[in-house]
XYZ file of C-alpha atoms in Angstrom:
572
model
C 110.039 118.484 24.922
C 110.693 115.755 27.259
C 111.591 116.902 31.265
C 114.738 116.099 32.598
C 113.362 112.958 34.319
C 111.963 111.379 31.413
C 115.270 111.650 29.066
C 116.277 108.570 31.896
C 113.313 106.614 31.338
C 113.085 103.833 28.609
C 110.021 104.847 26.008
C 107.000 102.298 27.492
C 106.349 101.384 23.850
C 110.046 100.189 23.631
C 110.004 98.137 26.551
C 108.952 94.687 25.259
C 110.917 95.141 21.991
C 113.909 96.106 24.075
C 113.098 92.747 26.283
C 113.330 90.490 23.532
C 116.311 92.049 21.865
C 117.702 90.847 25.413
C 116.669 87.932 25.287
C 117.420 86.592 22.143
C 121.341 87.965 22.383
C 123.651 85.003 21.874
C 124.747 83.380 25.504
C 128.048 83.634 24.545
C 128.182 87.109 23.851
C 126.615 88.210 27.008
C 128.914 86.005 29.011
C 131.979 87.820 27.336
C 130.860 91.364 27.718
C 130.140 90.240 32.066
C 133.763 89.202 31.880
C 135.196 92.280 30.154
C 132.939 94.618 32.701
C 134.402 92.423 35.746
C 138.041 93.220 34.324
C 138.005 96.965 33.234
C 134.945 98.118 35.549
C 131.752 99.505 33.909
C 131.970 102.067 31.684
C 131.668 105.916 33.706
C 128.270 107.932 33.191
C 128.902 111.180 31.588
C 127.110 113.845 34.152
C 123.728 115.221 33.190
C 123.605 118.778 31.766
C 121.614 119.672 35.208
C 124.283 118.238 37.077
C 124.985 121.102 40.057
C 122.112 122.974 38.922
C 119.738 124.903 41.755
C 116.233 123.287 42.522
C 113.779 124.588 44.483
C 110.400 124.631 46.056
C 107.847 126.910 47.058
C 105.064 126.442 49.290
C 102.492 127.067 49.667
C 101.652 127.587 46.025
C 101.620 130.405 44.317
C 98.309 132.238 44.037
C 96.845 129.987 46.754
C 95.312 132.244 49.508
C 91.540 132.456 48.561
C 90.790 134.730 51.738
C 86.556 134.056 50.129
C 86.834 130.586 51.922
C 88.089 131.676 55.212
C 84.502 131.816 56.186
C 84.495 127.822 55.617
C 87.450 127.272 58.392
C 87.064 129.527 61.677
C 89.462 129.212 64.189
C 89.313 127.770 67.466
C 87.922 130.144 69.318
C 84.870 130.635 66.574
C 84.403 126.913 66.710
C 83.995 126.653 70.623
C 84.157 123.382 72.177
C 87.661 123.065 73.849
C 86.752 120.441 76.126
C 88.419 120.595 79.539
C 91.159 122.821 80.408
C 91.943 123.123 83.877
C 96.016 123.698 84.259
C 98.598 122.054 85.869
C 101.047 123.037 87.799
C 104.414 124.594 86.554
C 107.456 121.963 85.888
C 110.768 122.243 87.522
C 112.857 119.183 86.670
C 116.663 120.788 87.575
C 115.056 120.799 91.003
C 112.908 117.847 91.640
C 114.515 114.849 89.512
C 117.645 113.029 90.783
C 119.508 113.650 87.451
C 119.611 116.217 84.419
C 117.822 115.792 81.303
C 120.370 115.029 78.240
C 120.181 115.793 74.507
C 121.241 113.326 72.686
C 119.136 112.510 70.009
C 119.186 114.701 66.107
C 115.823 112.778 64.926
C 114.724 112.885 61.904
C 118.132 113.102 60.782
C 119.934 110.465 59.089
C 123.068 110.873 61.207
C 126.128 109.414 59.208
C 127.414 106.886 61.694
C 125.161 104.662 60.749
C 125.840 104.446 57.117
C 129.727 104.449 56.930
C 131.987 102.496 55.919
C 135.416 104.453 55.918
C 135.289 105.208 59.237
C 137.710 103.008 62.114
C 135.295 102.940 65.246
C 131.795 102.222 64.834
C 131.420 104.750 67.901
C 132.717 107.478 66.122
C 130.101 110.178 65.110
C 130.711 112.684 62.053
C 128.134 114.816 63.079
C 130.182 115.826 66.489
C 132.948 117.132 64.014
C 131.103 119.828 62.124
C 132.295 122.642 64.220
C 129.091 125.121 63.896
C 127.599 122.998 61.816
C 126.928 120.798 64.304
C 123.450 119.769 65.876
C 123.963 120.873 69.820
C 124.344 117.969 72.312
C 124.569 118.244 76.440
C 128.147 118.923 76.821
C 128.188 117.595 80.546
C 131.194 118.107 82.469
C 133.404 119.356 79.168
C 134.450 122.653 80.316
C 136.376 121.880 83.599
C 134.292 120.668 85.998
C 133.091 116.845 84.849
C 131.505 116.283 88.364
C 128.884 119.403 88.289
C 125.527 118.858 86.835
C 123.082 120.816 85.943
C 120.623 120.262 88.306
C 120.274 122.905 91.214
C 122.799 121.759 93.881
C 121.390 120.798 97.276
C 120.582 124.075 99.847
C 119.646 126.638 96.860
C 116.919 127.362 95.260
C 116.509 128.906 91.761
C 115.369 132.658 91.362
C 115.969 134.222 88.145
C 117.388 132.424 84.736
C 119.345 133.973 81.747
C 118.911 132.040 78.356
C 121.175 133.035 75.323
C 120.762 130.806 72.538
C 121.994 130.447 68.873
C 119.258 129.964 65.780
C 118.584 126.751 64.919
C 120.294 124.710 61.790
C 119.883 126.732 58.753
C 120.972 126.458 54.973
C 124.445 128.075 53.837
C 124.943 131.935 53.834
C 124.193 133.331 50.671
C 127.257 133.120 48.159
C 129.013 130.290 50.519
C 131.456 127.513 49.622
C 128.845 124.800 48.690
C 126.768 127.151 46.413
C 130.228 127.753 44.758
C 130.848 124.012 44.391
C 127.383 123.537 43.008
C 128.397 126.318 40.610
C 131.715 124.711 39.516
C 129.833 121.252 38.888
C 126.735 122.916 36.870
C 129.839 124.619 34.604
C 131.695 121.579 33.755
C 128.054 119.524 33.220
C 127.164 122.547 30.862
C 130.411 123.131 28.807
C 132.452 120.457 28.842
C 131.220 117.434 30.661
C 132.735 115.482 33.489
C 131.963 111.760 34.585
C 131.719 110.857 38.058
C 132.063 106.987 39.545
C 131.891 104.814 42.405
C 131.707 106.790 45.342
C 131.427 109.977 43.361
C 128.904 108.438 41.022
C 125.423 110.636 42.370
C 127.568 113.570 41.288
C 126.553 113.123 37.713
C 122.983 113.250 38.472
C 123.216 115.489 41.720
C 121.226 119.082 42.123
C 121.870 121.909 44.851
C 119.067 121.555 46.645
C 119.686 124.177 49.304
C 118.000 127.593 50.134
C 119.910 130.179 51.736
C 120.034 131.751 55.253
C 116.754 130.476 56.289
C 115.819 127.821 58.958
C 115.352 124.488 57.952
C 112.609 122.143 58.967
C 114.921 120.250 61.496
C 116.501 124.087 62.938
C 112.695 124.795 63.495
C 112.757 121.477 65.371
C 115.537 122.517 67.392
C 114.136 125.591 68.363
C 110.171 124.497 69.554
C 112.229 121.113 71.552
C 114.373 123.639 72.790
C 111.624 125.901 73.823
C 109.694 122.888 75.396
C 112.997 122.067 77.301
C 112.879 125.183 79.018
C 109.472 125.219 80.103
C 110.704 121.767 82.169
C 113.519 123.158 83.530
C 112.618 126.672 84.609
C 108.651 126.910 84.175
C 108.104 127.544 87.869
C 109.800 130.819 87.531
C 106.875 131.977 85.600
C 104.929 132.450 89.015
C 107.127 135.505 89.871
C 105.711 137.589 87.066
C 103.714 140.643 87.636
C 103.829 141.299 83.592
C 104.351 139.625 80.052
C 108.014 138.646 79.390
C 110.014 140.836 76.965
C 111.982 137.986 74.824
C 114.625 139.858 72.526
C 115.840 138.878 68.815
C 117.268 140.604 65.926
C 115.511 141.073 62.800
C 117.026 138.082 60.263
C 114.377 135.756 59.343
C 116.243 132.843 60.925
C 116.332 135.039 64.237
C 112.660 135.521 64.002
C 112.070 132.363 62.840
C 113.899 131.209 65.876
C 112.047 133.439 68.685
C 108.862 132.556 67.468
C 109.794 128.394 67.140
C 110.905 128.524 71.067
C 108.101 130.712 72.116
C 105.665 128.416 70.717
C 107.420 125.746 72.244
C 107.927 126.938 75.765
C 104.367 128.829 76.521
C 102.375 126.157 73.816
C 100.635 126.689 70.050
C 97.126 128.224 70.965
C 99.103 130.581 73.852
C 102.551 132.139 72.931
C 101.143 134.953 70.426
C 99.669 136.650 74.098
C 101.677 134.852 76.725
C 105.319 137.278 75.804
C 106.033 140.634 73.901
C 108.760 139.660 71.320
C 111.738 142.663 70.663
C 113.276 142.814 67.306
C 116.508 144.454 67.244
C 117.764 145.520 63.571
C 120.084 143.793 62.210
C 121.945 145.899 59.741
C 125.146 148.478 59.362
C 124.301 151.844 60.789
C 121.641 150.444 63.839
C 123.338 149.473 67.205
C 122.656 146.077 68.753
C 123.980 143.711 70.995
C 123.477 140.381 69.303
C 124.447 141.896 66.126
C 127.442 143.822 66.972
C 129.728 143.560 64.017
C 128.107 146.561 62.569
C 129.249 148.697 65.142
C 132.834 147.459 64.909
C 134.956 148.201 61.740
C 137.893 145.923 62.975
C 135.081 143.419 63.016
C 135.001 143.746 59.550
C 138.245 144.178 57.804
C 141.583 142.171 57.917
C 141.359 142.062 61.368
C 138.181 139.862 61.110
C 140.099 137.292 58.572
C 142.632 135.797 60.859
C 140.835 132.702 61.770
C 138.942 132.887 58.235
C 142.731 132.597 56.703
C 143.836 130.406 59.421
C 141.102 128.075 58.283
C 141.845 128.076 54.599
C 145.219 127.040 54.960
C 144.499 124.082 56.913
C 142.631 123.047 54.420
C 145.397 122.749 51.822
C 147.157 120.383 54.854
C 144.599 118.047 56.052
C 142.878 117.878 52.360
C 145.710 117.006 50.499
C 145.848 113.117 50.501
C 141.805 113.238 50.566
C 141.853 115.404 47.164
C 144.208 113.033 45.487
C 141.591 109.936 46.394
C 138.172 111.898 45.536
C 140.206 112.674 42.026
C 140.664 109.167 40.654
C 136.929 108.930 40.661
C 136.447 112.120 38.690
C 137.111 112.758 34.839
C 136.986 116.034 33.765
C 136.780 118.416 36.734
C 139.458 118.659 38.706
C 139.217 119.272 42.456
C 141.145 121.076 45.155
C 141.351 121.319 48.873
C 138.448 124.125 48.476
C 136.383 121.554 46.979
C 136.565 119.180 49.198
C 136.227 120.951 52.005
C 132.909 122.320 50.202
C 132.171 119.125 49.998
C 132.131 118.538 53.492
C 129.950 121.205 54.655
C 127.436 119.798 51.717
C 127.799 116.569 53.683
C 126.508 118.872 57.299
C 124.102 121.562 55.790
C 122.510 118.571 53.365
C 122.093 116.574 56.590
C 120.534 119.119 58.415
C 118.140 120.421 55.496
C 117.271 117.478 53.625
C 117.741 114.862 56.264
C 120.591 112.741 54.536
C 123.590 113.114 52.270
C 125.194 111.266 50.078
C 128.566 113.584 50.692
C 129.189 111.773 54.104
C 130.232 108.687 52.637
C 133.393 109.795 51.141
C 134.795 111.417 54.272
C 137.187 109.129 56.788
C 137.294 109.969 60.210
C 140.650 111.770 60.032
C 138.355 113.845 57.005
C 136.476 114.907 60.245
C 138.894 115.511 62.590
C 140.564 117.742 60.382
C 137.502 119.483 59.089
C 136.166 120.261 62.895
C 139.935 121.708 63.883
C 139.628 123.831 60.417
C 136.439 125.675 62.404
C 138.387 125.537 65.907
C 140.868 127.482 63.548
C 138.495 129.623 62.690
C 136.273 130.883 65.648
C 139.234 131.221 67.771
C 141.130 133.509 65.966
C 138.379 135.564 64.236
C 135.550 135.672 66.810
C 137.159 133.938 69.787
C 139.875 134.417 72.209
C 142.267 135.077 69.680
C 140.530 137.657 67.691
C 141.601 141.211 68.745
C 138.367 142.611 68.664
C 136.016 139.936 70.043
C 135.667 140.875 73.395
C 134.816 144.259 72.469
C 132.003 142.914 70.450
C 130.948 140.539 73.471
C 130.815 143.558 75.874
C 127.254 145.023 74.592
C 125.717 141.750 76.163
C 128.016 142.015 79.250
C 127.030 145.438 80.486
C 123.117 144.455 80.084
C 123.672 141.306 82.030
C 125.290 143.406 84.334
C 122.277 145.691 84.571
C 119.939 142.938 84.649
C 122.041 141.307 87.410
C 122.337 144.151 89.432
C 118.651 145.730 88.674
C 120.340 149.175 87.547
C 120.035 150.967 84.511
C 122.706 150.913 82.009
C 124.661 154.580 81.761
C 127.020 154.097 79.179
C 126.115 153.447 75.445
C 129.705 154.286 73.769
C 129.878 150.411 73.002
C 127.224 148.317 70.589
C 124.519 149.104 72.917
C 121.128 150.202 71.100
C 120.299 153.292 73.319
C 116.712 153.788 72.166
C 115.858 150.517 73.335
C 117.930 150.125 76.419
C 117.565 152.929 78.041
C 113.754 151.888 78.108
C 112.759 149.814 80.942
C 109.473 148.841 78.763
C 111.783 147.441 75.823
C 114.580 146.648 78.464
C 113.023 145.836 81.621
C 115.175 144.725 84.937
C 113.121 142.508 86.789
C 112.007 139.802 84.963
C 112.612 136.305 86.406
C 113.556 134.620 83.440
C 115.484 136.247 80.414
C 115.541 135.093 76.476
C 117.924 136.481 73.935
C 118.562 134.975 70.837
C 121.824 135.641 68.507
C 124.221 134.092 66.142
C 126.785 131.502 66.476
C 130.146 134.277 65.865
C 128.134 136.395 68.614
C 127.809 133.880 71.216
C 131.490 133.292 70.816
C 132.142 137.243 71.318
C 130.077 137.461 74.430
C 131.689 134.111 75.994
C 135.251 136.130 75.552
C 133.857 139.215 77.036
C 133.038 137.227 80.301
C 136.332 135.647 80.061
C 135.310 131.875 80.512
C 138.371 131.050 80.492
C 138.069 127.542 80.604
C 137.745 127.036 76.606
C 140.771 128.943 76.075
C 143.081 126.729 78.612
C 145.148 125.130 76.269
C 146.193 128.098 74.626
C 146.544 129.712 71.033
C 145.755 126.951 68.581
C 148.544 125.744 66.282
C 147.727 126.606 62.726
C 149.837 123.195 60.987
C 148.401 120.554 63.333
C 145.714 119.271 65.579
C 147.001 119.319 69.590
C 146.849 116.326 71.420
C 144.193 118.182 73.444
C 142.611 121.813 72.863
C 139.941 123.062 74.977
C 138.534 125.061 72.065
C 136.023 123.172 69.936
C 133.487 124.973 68.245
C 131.162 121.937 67.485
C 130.769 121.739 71.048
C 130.749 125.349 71.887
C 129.219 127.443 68.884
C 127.031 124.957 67.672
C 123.112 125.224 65.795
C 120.873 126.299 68.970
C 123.814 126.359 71.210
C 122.320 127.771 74.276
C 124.248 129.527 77.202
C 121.894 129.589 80.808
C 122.746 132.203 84.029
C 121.549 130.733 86.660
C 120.482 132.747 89.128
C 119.713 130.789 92.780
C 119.598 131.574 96.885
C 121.497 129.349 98.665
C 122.519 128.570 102.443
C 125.308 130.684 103.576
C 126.915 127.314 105.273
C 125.432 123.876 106.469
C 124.947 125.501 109.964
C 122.973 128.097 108.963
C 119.264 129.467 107.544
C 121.196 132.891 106.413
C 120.947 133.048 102.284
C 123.394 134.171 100.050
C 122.400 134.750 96.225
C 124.965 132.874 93.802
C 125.483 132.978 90.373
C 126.782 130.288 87.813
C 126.400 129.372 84.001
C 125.567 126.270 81.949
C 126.876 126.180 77.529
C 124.789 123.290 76.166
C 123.893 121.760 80.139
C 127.926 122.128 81.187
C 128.907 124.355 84.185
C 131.296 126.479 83.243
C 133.647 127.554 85.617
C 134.018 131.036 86.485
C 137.100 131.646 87.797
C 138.440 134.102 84.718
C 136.115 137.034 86.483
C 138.021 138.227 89.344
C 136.445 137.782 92.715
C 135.003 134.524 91.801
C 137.078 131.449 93.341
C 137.100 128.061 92.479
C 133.725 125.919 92.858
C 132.993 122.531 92.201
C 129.375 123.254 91.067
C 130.622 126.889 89.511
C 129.055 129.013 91.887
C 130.181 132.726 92.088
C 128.979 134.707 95.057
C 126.412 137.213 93.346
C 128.429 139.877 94.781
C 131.834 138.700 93.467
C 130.916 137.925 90.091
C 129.032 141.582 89.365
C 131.986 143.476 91.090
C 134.586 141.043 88.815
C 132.213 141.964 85.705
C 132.558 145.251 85.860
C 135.801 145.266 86.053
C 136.279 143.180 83.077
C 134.093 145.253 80.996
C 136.119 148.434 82.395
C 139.043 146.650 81.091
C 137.853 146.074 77.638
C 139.047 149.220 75.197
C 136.049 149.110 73.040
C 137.213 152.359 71.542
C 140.848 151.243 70.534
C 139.603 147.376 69.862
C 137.077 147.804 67.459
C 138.534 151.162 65.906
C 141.604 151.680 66.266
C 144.429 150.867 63.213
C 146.707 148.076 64.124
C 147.891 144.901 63.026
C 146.910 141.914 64.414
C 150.234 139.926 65.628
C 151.316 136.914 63.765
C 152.024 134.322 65.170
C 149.100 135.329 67.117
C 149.376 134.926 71.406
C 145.960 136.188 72.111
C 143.849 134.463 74.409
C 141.646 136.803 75.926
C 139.890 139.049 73.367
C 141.686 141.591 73.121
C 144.572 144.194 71.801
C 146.882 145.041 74.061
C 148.326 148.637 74.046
């Protein structure tokens, strides 16, 4: 039974025969049949029968641990022979270099701005439309303050640091939109055919290569560089540790995954596994955890939840409708819709990101991704952002332990999403490390931002649901993205120019932009988004006293329609 791969292939013992068959057709003939192909196009390829079908790889293989030959390969410490390995010093770039490091760069990736055609500016980059999707980049002066930098301002000196970052890219959740396309494709190829050409033509021959939920080779990649990263920026604060670090994740494989990739990456290979204790929160209904804290919130997981979800899927059937009609005319016998397409899309992201390329990009104009990115503004606003009636409640977990971390006091009330078992430990939950890591999910991060009312990203308002705004401060490719990281820093600075008296400030980076903080009471406007340590713990706990978490995450209402929310929360 031939494979798949050879039912393409021309039989070698065919090959001359099939040459001279070729070459002996009549001049004439072969000049006609170029014409008629010129004229009425080349005839469409029916799709394979394993068009849309699932293909995967395991490694390594099956059955290949033979723990008898371990004795052939001893590890490094067996071996002996390290060579030198005196240390250096401790980095501390925000403070010694002139400037701030940028990311810019997605390599390996193909990025897709380099292979269009269909889109108007060259400078235009598809991959900065994905909405959460989207590789992070330094968002430098995009959340109010375009003159701040990241680097520690003159007269302070960093103290303590507060990292919350996002897992790195991963493939679709299980049961997602482009599983479902791959799905509808695999039907058609296996019941009734379709034929796919020009742009669409590598659908006839096209396989769903994706996994699902797990890291992929470029989100590990995201993770150890982002790991590395740190260690420049904030290694030095290492030297104010009497203990090992407690680092904090949930238990997901991609969150674990995650951890372990920036561990590696900020205290090296050979050293992380003893250089850290790592905490692994449960993730799943009936445990209590702040950077999984939908399980502890029913309104997080009923209608309530769907508003941006539904806001999203009509906008779809708006932006998608002229792009549907032009995808169509190069498909016979499946017919396409907005949900499709828009399937389509996030094949062209999650393909990128797992496989390094894809060959969805192409077919996608730049409006394609303006409208795709607002679709995911759409829907992180209004069903885990500002709009969402329940997201702050969610966020507030994370708000009373940075308070407690903050303010070096133990936390005393656990009737939110707070784990008690864990933080009402100070071995699990300790309160005076110099540098914190958590690590959480993209919907999360967007729950705790609204809880410390940054109010920045909501500025322009409630987001129309039938067009894109001229401007809107809420993007999510630039807020929620893969590894999006969110930094507290912590620093001493001079009370005034005149004076050696030091005054402890407070301010936070999203992806290297300061973010003002102006939203917490007590903290006034600062060009480099300082908040007097004082201010900003007295104006967080009164925001978190503010939040119902009660009433918000349990209570029965509806959701208002239009809906006017913009901080979090339901008012009552």
């Amino acid at each position: 039974m031939p494979t798949k791969h050879e039912r393409w292939r021309v039989p070698p013992s065919n090959t001359a025969a099939l040459s001279r068959e070729v070459m002996s057709f009549p001049a004439h003939l072969l000049l006609a049949l170029c014409v008629v192909s010129q004229v009425f196009g080349a005839v469409p390829q029916s799709a394979s029968t394993f068009a849309g079908s699932t293909v995967s790889a395991v490694f390594p293989p099956p059955n290949a641990t033979d723990t008898s030959v371990s004795t052939y390969f001893p590890n490094p410490e067996e071996v002996g022979f390290p060579g030198p390995t005196p240390t250096g010093d401790e980095p501390w770039v925000l403070a010694t270099a002139p400037a701030a490091p940028k990311k810019e760069d997605v390599y390996p990736l193909v990025n897709p701005a380099g292979t269009q055609t269909s889109l108007k500016k060259p400078s235009f980059n598809p991959m900065r439309y994905w909405g959460n999707l989207s590789p992070w980049w330094s968002q430098q002066g995009s959340w109010g303050l375009p003159d701040a930098s990241a680097v520690v301002p003159s007269g302070c000196e960093l103290t303590q640091v507060h990292l919350l970052h996002r897992h790195g890219a991963r493939y679709p959740t299980s049961g997602s939109a482009p599983s479902a396309f791959a799905a509808k494709i695999h039907a058609a190829a296996t019941s009734t055919g379709f034929s796919a050409s020009g742009p669409l033509e590598f659908l006839n021959t096209w396989t769903y290569k994706l996994g699902a939920e797990l890291l992929t080779p470029f989100g590990r990649e995201q993770l150890f560089d982002l790991g590395i990263a740190f260690r420049v920026k904030y290694g030095h604060l290492l030297k104010s540790f009497s203990d090992l670090p407690v680092f904090r994740t949930t238990s997901e494989a991609r969150m674990v995954d995650s951890a372990l990739h920036f561990a590696a990456g900020f205290f090296g290979v050979q050293q992380y596994q003893s250089s850290y204790h790592q905490l692994i929160g449960i993730e799943e209904n009936g445990f209590y955890n702040s950077l999984a804290p939908w399980n502890a919130c029913p309104n997080a997981n009923n209608e309530v939840a769907y508003l941006g979800v539904d806001a999203h899927s009509n906008w779809t059937q708006v932006y998608l409708k002229d792009t549907v009609q032009r995808l169509q005319k190069h498909l016979k016998g499946l017919e396409l819709d907005a949900t499709s397409v828009s399937a389509m899309q996030s094949l062209c992201a999650y393909e990128t990101v797992a496989l390094g390329y894809s060959a969805f990009c192409d077919l996608f104009t730049e409006d394609d991704w303006r409208g795709f990115e607002y679709g995911l503004d759409l829907e992180y606003w209004y069903s885990y952002g500002p709009g969402n009636p329940a997201s702050a409640a969610q966020g507030i977990g994370y708000a009373q332990e940075l308070l407690a971390r903050l303010t070096q006091t133990p936390i005393d009330d656990f009737s939110t999403v707070l784990n008690r078992t864990l933080d009402d430990n100070n071995v699990t939950f300790p309160l005076h490390q110099p540098v914190y890591v958590d690590a959480s999910h993209d919907t999360v991060i967007t729950n705790i931002l609204v809880a410390l009312n940054f109010t920045s990203m909501a500025a322009s308002g409630p987001l129309p649901v039938d067009h894109i705004p001229k401007k809107h401060s809420y993007i999510a490719s630039q807020i929620t993205p893969f590894a999006t990281n969110l930094v507290g820093q912590v620093m001493s600075c001079s009370a005034s120019s005149k004076s050696n008296d030091k005054q402890t400030f407070i301010r936070f980076l999203l992806n290297d932009g300061v973010v003002p903080l102006t939203g917490l009471a007590h903290c006034a406007a600062n060009k480099n988004g300082l908040c007097a340590m004082d201010s900003f713990a007295k104006g967080l706990k009164e925001r978190i006293t503010e939040i119902d978490f009660k009433y918000d995450c349990f209570a029965n209402y509806t959701a208002p329609w239009p809906d006017p929310i913009i901080d979090g929360r339901m008012k009552h």
